[in-house]
mmCIF file of C-alpha atoms in Angstrom:
data_model
loop_
_atom_site.group_PDB
_atom_site.id
_atom_site.type_symbol
_atom_site.label_atom_id
_atom_site.label_comp_id
_atom_site.label_asym_id
_atom_site.label_seq_id
_atom_site.Cartn_x
_atom_site.Cartn_y
_atom_site.Cartn_z
ATOM 1 C CA UNK A 1 -30.354 248.973 -27.318
ATOM 2 C CA UNK A 2 -32.818 249.104 -24.421
ATOM 3 C CA UNK A 3 -33.712 245.757 -22.923
ATOM 4 C CA UNK A 4 -37.397 246.707 -23.171
ATOM 5 C CA UNK A 5 -37.090 246.483 -26.978
ATOM 6 C CA UNK A 6 -36.755 242.703 -26.748
ATOM 7 C CA UNK A 7 -40.117 240.875 -26.806
ATOM 8 C CA UNK A 8 -41.420 239.832 -23.418
ATOM 9 C CA UNK A 9 -42.653 236.373 -22.506
ATOM 10 C CA UNK A 10 -46.134 235.505 -23.669
ATOM 11 C CA UNK A 11 -48.330 232.703 -24.935
ATOM 12 C CA UNK A 12 -49.777 233.188 -28.419
ATOM 13 C CA UNK A 13 -53.378 232.300 -29.337
ATOM 14 C CA UNK A 14 -52.132 229.334 -31.408
ATOM 15 C CA UNK A 15 -50.404 227.811 -28.360
ATOM 16 C CA UNK A 16 -46.884 228.835 -29.346
ATOM 17 C CA UNK A 17 -44.774 230.475 -26.665
ATOM 18 C CA UNK A 18 -42.416 233.443 -26.660
ATOM 19 C CA UNK A 19 -39.722 232.806 -24.059
ATOM 20 C CA UNK A 20 -36.760 234.786 -22.829
ATOM 21 C CA UNK A 21 -33.594 232.710 -22.601
ATOM 22 C CA UNK A 22 -30.445 233.804 -20.764
ATOM 23 C CA UNK A 23 -27.028 232.179 -21.168
ATOM 24 C CA UNK A 24 -24.527 233.183 -18.475
ATOM 25 C CA UNK A 25 -21.131 232.040 -17.208
ATOM 26 C CA UNK A 26 -21.342 233.122 -13.553
ATOM 27 C CA UNK A 27 -17.809 232.121 -12.461
ATOM 28 C CA UNK A 28 -19.042 229.970 -9.567
ATOM 29 C CA UNK A 29 -20.668 233.016 -7.944
ATOM 30 C CA UNK A 30 -17.229 234.213 -6.838
ATOM 31 C CA UNK A 31 -17.940 237.816 -7.749
ATOM 32 C CA UNK A 32 -20.634 240.256 -6.558
ATOM 33 C CA UNK A 33 -23.647 238.047 -5.913
ATOM 34 C CA UNK A 34 -26.073 240.941 -5.533
ATOM 35 C CA UNK A 35 -24.974 242.411 -8.871
ATOM 36 C CA UNK A 36 -25.378 238.974 -10.455
ATOM 37 C CA UNK A 37 -28.925 238.695 -9.135
ATOM 38 C CA UNK A 38 -29.773 242.204 -10.388
ATOM 39 C CA UNK A 39 -28.528 241.364 -13.884
ATOM 40 C CA UNK A 40 -30.540 238.145 -14.058
ATOM 41 C CA UNK A 41 -33.727 239.735 -12.687
ATOM 42 C CA UNK A 42 -33.465 242.654 -15.117
ATOM 43 C CA UNK A 43 -33.484 240.212 -18.042
ATOM 44 C CA UNK A 44 -36.793 238.681 -16.883
ATOM 45 C CA UNK A 45 -35.840 235.213 -18.180
ATOM 46 C CA UNK A 46 -38.024 232.144 -18.382
ATOM 47 C CA UNK A 47 -34.889 230.004 -18.654
ATOM 48 C CA UNK A 48 -31.309 230.553 -17.494
ATOM 49 C CA UNK A 49 -28.553 228.375 -18.952
ATOM 50 C CA UNK A 50 -25.763 228.710 -16.397
ATOM 51 C CA UNK A 51 -22.097 227.828 -16.827
ATOM 52 C CA UNK A 52 -19.645 227.559 -13.933
ATOM 53 C CA UNK A 53 -22.350 227.046 -11.351
ATOM 54 C CA UNK A 54 -21.084 226.330 -7.820
ATOM 55 C CA UNK A 55 -19.619 222.790 -7.760
ATOM 56 C CA UNK A 56 -17.990 222.296 -4.384
ATOM 57 C CA UNK A 57 -18.812 222.669 -0.677
ATOM 58 C CA UNK A 58 -22.577 223.196 -0.164
ATOM 59 C CA UNK A 59 -23.030 223.890 -3.870
ATOM 60 C CA UNK A 60 -26.759 223.154 -3.760
ATOM 61 C CA UNK A 61 -27.249 225.755 -1.049
ATOM 62 C CA UNK A 62 -25.442 228.416 -3.091
ATOM 63 C CA UNK A 63 -27.360 227.559 -6.271
ATOM 64 C CA UNK A 64 -30.683 227.593 -4.421
ATOM 65 C CA UNK A 65 -29.842 230.992 -2.969
ATOM 66 C CA UNK A 66 -29.245 232.402 -6.452
ATOM 67 C CA UNK A 67 -32.510 230.915 -7.683
ATOM 68 C CA UNK A 68 -34.387 232.476 -4.766
ATOM 69 C CA UNK A 69 -32.801 235.889 -5.354
ATOM 70 C CA UNK A 70 -33.843 235.816 -8.998
ATOM 71 C CA UNK A 71 -37.395 234.446 -8.532
ATOM 72 C CA UNK A 72 -36.466 231.225 -10.336
ATOM 73 C CA UNK A 73 -36.182 227.553 -9.414
ATOM 74 C CA UNK A 74 -33.385 225.040 -9.969
ATOM 75 C CA UNK A 75 -34.146 222.714 -12.836
ATOM 76 C CA UNK A 76 -31.038 220.563 -13.295
ATOM 77 C CA UNK A 77 -27.247 220.521 -13.242
ATOM 78 C CA UNK A 78 -24.641 222.054 -10.995
ATOM 79 C CA UNK A 79 -21.901 219.828 -9.607
ATOM 80 C CA UNK A 80 -23.690 216.756 -10.961
ATOM 81 C CA UNK A 81 -23.148 218.082 -14.511
ATOM 82 C CA UNK A 82 -19.615 219.412 -13.768
ATOM 83 C CA UNK A 83 -20.750 223.045 -13.819
ATOM 84 C CA UNK A 84 -23.597 223.665 -16.291
ATOM 85 C CA UNK A 85 -26.970 224.310 -14.653
ATOM 86 C CA UNK A 86 -30.516 225.195 -15.694
ATOM 87 C CA UNK A 87 -32.872 227.544 -13.865
ATOM 88 C CA UNK A 88 -36.465 228.216 -14.884
ATOM 89 C CA UNK A 89 -39.467 230.323 -13.986
ATOM 90 C CA UNK A 90 -42.704 228.838 -12.692
ATOM 91 C CA UNK A 91 -44.081 229.346 -16.184
ATOM 92 C CA UNK A 92 -42.314 226.147 -17.272
ATOM 93 C CA UNK A 93 -43.885 222.734 -16.755
ATOM 94 C CA UNK A 94 -41.078 220.220 -16.283
ATOM 95 C CA UNK A 95 -41.314 216.877 -18.080
ATOM 96 C CA UNK A 96 -37.892 215.440 -17.247
ATOM 97 C CA UNK A 97 -34.295 216.353 -16.426
ATOM 98 C CA UNK A 98 -30.943 214.639 -16.845
ATOM 99 C CA UNK A 99 -27.358 215.540 -15.939
ATOM 100 C CA UNK A 100 -24.752 214.167 -18.326
ATOM 101 C CA UNK A 101 -21.025 213.753 -17.628
ATOM 102 C CA UNK A 102 -18.786 213.660 -20.688
ATOM 103 C CA UNK A 103 -15.698 211.480 -21.184
ATOM 104 C CA UNK A 104 -12.740 212.948 -19.339
ATOM 105 C CA UNK A 105 -9.376 213.608 -20.957
ATOM 106 C CA UNK A 106 -6.556 213.065 -18.434
ATOM 107 C CA UNK A 107 -5.210 216.381 -17.211
ATOM 108 C CA UNK A 108 -8.259 218.360 -18.339
ATOM 109 C CA UNK A 109 -11.333 219.519 -16.436
ATOM 110 C CA UNK A 110 -14.356 217.178 -16.505
ATOM 111 C CA UNK A 111 -17.219 218.574 -18.571
ATOM 112 C CA UNK A 112 -20.923 217.834 -18.728
ATOM 113 C CA UNK A 113 -24.365 218.918 -19.900
ATOM 114 C CA UNK A 114 -27.389 219.993 -17.864
ATOM 115 C CA UNK A 115 -30.494 218.967 -19.815
ATOM 116 C CA UNK A 116 -34.252 219.070 -19.454
ATOM 117 C CA UNK A 117 -37.488 218.856 -21.397
ATOM 118 C CA UNK A 118 -40.136 221.429 -20.496
ATOM 119 C CA UNK A 119 -43.422 222.802 -21.784
ATOM 120 C CA UNK A 120 -44.636 226.369 -22.105
ATOM 121 C CA UNK A 121 -48.371 226.185 -22.778
ATOM 122 C CA UNK A 122 -48.599 224.170 -26.027
ATOM 123 C CA UNK A 123 -44.873 224.344 -26.801
ATOM 124 C CA UNK A 124 -42.554 221.460 -25.852
ATOM 125 C CA UNK A 125 -38.804 222.065 -25.936
ATOM 126 C CA UNK A 126 -35.531 220.404 -24.982
ATOM 127 C CA UNK A 127 -32.872 222.392 -23.137
ATOM 128 C CA UNK A 128 -29.115 221.915 -22.872
ATOM 129 C CA UNK A 129 -26.587 224.047 -21.000
ATOM 130 C CA UNK A 130 -22.932 223.457 -21.851
ATOM 131 C CA UNK A 131 -19.395 224.665 -21.156
ATOM 132 C CA UNK A 132 -17.023 223.212 -23.730
ATOM 133 C CA UNK A 133 -13.355 222.375 -23.267
ATOM 134 C CA UNK A 134 -10.413 224.747 -23.486
ATOM 135 C CA UNK A 135 -8.635 222.132 -25.643
ATOM 136 C CA UNK A 136 -9.525 222.421 -29.343
ATOM 137 C CA UNK A 137 -9.755 218.718 -30.214
ATOM 138 C CA UNK A 138 -11.756 217.828 -27.111
ATOM 139 C CA UNK A 139 -13.998 220.847 -27.711
ATOM 140 C CA UNK A 140 -14.771 219.663 -31.242
ATOM 141 C CA UNK A 141 -15.594 216.174 -29.977
ATOM 142 C CA UNK A 142 -17.865 217.645 -27.297
ATOM 143 C CA UNK A 143 -19.739 219.646 -29.942
ATOM 144 C CA UNK A 144 -20.479 216.352 -31.680
ATOM 145 C CA UNK A 145 -21.614 214.755 -28.426
ATOM 146 C CA UNK A 146 -23.887 217.750 -27.831
ATOM 147 C CA UNK A 147 -25.603 217.298 -31.186
ATOM 148 C CA UNK A 148 -25.959 213.574 -30.521
ATOM 149 C CA UNK A 149 -27.539 214.320 -27.158
ATOM 150 C CA UNK A 150 -30.105 216.641 -28.741
ATOM 151 C CA UNK A 151 -31.127 213.919 -31.177
ATOM 152 C CA UNK A 152 -31.442 211.413 -28.327
ATOM 153 C CA UNK A 153 -33.758 213.765 -26.401
ATOM 154 C CA UNK A 154 -36.418 213.147 -29.080
ATOM 155 C CA UNK A 155 -38.003 216.599 -28.887
ATOM 156 C CA UNK A 156 -39.576 218.692 -31.658
ATOM 157 C CA UNK A 157 -37.538 221.773 -30.743
ATOM 158 C CA UNK A 158 -34.470 222.476 -28.636
ATOM 159 C CA UNK A 159 -32.436 225.356 -27.223
ATOM 160 C CA UNK A 160 -28.737 225.215 -26.382
ATOM 161 C CA UNK A 161 -26.784 227.913 -24.591
ATOM 162 C CA UNK A 162 -23.287 227.918 -23.237
ATOM 163 C CA UNK A 163 -19.715 229.023 -23.026
ATOM 164 C CA UNK A 164 -18.260 227.573 -26.215
ATOM 165 C CA UNK A 165 -14.710 228.701 -25.349
ATOM 166 C CA UNK A 166 -14.284 229.511 -29.017
ATOM 167 C CA UNK A 167 -15.146 232.267 -31.468
ATOM 168 C CA UNK A 168 -17.600 231.714 -34.332
ATOM 169 C CA UNK A 169 -14.780 230.934 -36.776
ATOM 170 C CA UNK A 170 -13.643 227.923 -34.742
ATOM 171 C CA UNK A 171 -14.306 224.291 -35.610
ATOM 172 C CA UNK A 172 -16.546 223.457 -32.645
ATOM 173 C CA UNK A 173 -18.589 226.641 -32.957
ATOM 174 C CA UNK A 174 -18.907 225.993 -36.670
ATOM 175 C CA UNK A 175 -20.073 222.429 -36.074
ATOM 176 C CA UNK A 176 -22.867 223.659 -33.830
ATOM 177 C CA UNK A 177 -23.818 226.530 -36.138
ATOM 178 C CA UNK A 178 -23.874 224.111 -39.058
ATOM 179 C CA UNK A 179 -26.787 222.170 -37.554
ATOM 180 C CA UNK A 180 -28.405 224.763 -35.268
ATOM 181 C CA UNK A 181 -29.373 228.400 -35.576
ATOM 182 C CA UNK A 182 -26.742 230.711 -34.066
ATOM 183 C CA UNK A 183 -29.276 233.090 -32.581
ATOM 184 C CA UNK A 184 -27.082 236.211 -32.567
ATOM 185 C CA UNK A 185 -26.205 235.690 -36.242
ATOM 186 C CA UNK A 186 -29.889 235.198 -37.124
ATOM 187 C CA UNK A 187 -31.331 238.194 -35.246
ATOM 188 C CA UNK A 188 -28.621 240.377 -33.671
ATOM 189 C CA UNK A 189 -29.819 242.607 -30.862
ATOM 190 C CA UNK A 190 -27.826 244.379 -28.174
ATOM 191 C CA UNK A 191 -24.100 243.738 -27.902
ATOM 192 C CA UNK A 192 -22.089 241.029 -29.645
ATOM 193 C CA UNK A 193 -18.988 240.362 -27.543
ATOM 194 C CA UNK A 194 -19.266 238.426 -24.287
ATOM 195 C CA UNK A 195 -15.695 238.143 -22.998
ATOM 196 C CA UNK A 196 -14.335 239.654 -20.934
ATOM 197 C CA UNK A 197 -16.880 241.650 -18.966
ATOM 198 C CA UNK A 198 -14.281 244.321 -18.243
ATOM 199 C CA UNK A 199 -13.144 244.545 -21.874
ATOM 200 C CA UNK A 200 -15.427 242.627 -24.242
ATOM 201 C CA UNK A 201 -13.641 241.779 -27.493
ATOM 202 C CA UNK A 202 -14.826 238.291 -28.503
ATOM 203 C CA UNK A 203 -18.032 236.262 -28.762
ATOM 204 C CA UNK A 204 -17.407 232.917 -27.079
ATOM 205 C CA UNK A 205 -20.818 232.541 -25.384
ATOM 206 C CA UNK A 206 -23.871 231.799 -27.510
ATOM 207 C CA UNK A 207 -27.496 230.717 -27.721
ATOM 208 C CA UNK A 208 -28.466 228.171 -30.384
ATOM 209 C CA UNK A 209 -31.870 226.843 -31.429
ATOM 210 C CA UNK A 210 -33.131 224.125 -33.731
ATOM 211 C CA UNK A 211 -34.860 224.948 -36.997
ATOM 212 C CA UNK A 212 -38.483 225.890 -36.481
ATOM 213 C CA UNK A 213 -37.772 228.051 -33.441
ATOM 214 C CA UNK A 214 -38.177 231.699 -34.445
ATOM 215 C CA UNK A 215 -35.380 233.949 -33.198
ATOM 216 C CA UNK A 216 -36.812 237.370 -32.307
ATOM 217 C CA UNK A 217 -33.564 238.860 -31.025
ATOM 218 C CA UNK A 218 -30.341 237.815 -29.302
ATOM 219 C CA UNK A 219 -27.338 239.565 -27.776
ATOM 220 C CA UNK A 220 -25.757 241.104 -24.708
ATOM 221 C CA UNK A 221 -28.371 243.195 -22.874
ATOM 222 C CA UNK A 222 -27.834 246.890 -22.249
ATOM 223 C CA UNK A 223 -27.654 246.940 -18.448
ATOM 224 C CA UNK A 224 -25.672 249.076 -15.987
ATOM 225 C CA UNK A 225 -21.987 248.505 -16.853
ATOM 226 C CA UNK A 226 -20.998 248.496 -13.191
ATOM 227 C CA UNK A 227 -23.334 245.570 -12.483
ATOM 228 C CA UNK A 228 -22.189 243.646 -15.557
ATOM 229 C CA UNK A 229 -18.520 244.027 -14.601
ATOM 230 C CA UNK A 230 -19.149 243.173 -10.957
ATOM 231 C CA UNK A 231 -21.358 240.121 -11.562
ATOM 232 C CA UNK A 232 -18.965 237.878 -13.529
ATOM 233 C CA UNK A 233 -16.000 237.874 -15.896
ATOM 234 C CA UNK A 234 -18.386 237.035 -18.781
ATOM 235 C CA UNK A 235 -21.318 239.040 -20.124
ATOM 236 C CA UNK A 236 -24.743 237.386 -20.390
ATOM 237 C CA UNK A 237 -26.478 236.538 -23.663
ATOM 238 C CA UNK A 238 -30.234 237.178 -23.763
ATOM 239 C CA UNK A 239 -32.538 235.853 -26.486
ATOM 240 C CA UNK A 240 -36.252 236.030 -27.203
ATOM 241 C CA UNK A 241 -37.483 232.931 -29.016
ATOM 242 C CA UNK A 242 -40.879 231.832 -30.297
ATOM 243 C CA UNK A 243 -41.372 228.083 -29.864
ATOM 244 C CA UNK A 244 -44.109 226.547 -32.018
ATOM 245 C CA UNK A 245 -46.961 224.650 -30.424
ATOM 246 C CA UNK A 246 -46.474 220.911 -30.654
ATOM 247 C CA UNK A 247 -50.118 219.942 -30.703
#
């Protein structure tokens, strides 16, 4: 399905906001950076929920370069959140940001959340980018911590996007989908499977939203296959969401 079929960003007369949200595991920008930038720009996102952002030597410089190439700005995360990162367009008014490190299991990679609260016109929304554990029990616990974090943000609406490292039938994915809208399941658009980019056969990356956020469409965008394969080992997930005005 053509990417132009997905609603574009706009502010409604009642103050609600239609936003384009992109979730993307970018494999630390180790692949074709120009292809990655083309994919992100083509999606015209207001918000990008990144997983596996650069985390090591001069990571801020690399992340800033990607933001500049995609006409976005860094919002939060990166190495300070153990990999998740948020980028946004200048359309967003930033209220606050916070990077969260999760408890570490010995022998496993440290995980974290990149979070923020932003406004689009009259709509106020919390954001959380995540990359959950490869270990099933830790992943389930992290899903619970994610839901707790959303409650603690004290926002009327929230969006979560990330690499769940699990298919929809899994326990952690199910825990999230039990309390949040799984946007692809609500309004499927484009492709379903996100991994791997070279041979997509499973949906382990997702966009979620709290009740009250209207899902207008969500899925893998139809972009040049060569760019998608060159940009990362995951495919991006693009969603159009209408966030109610908060008054």
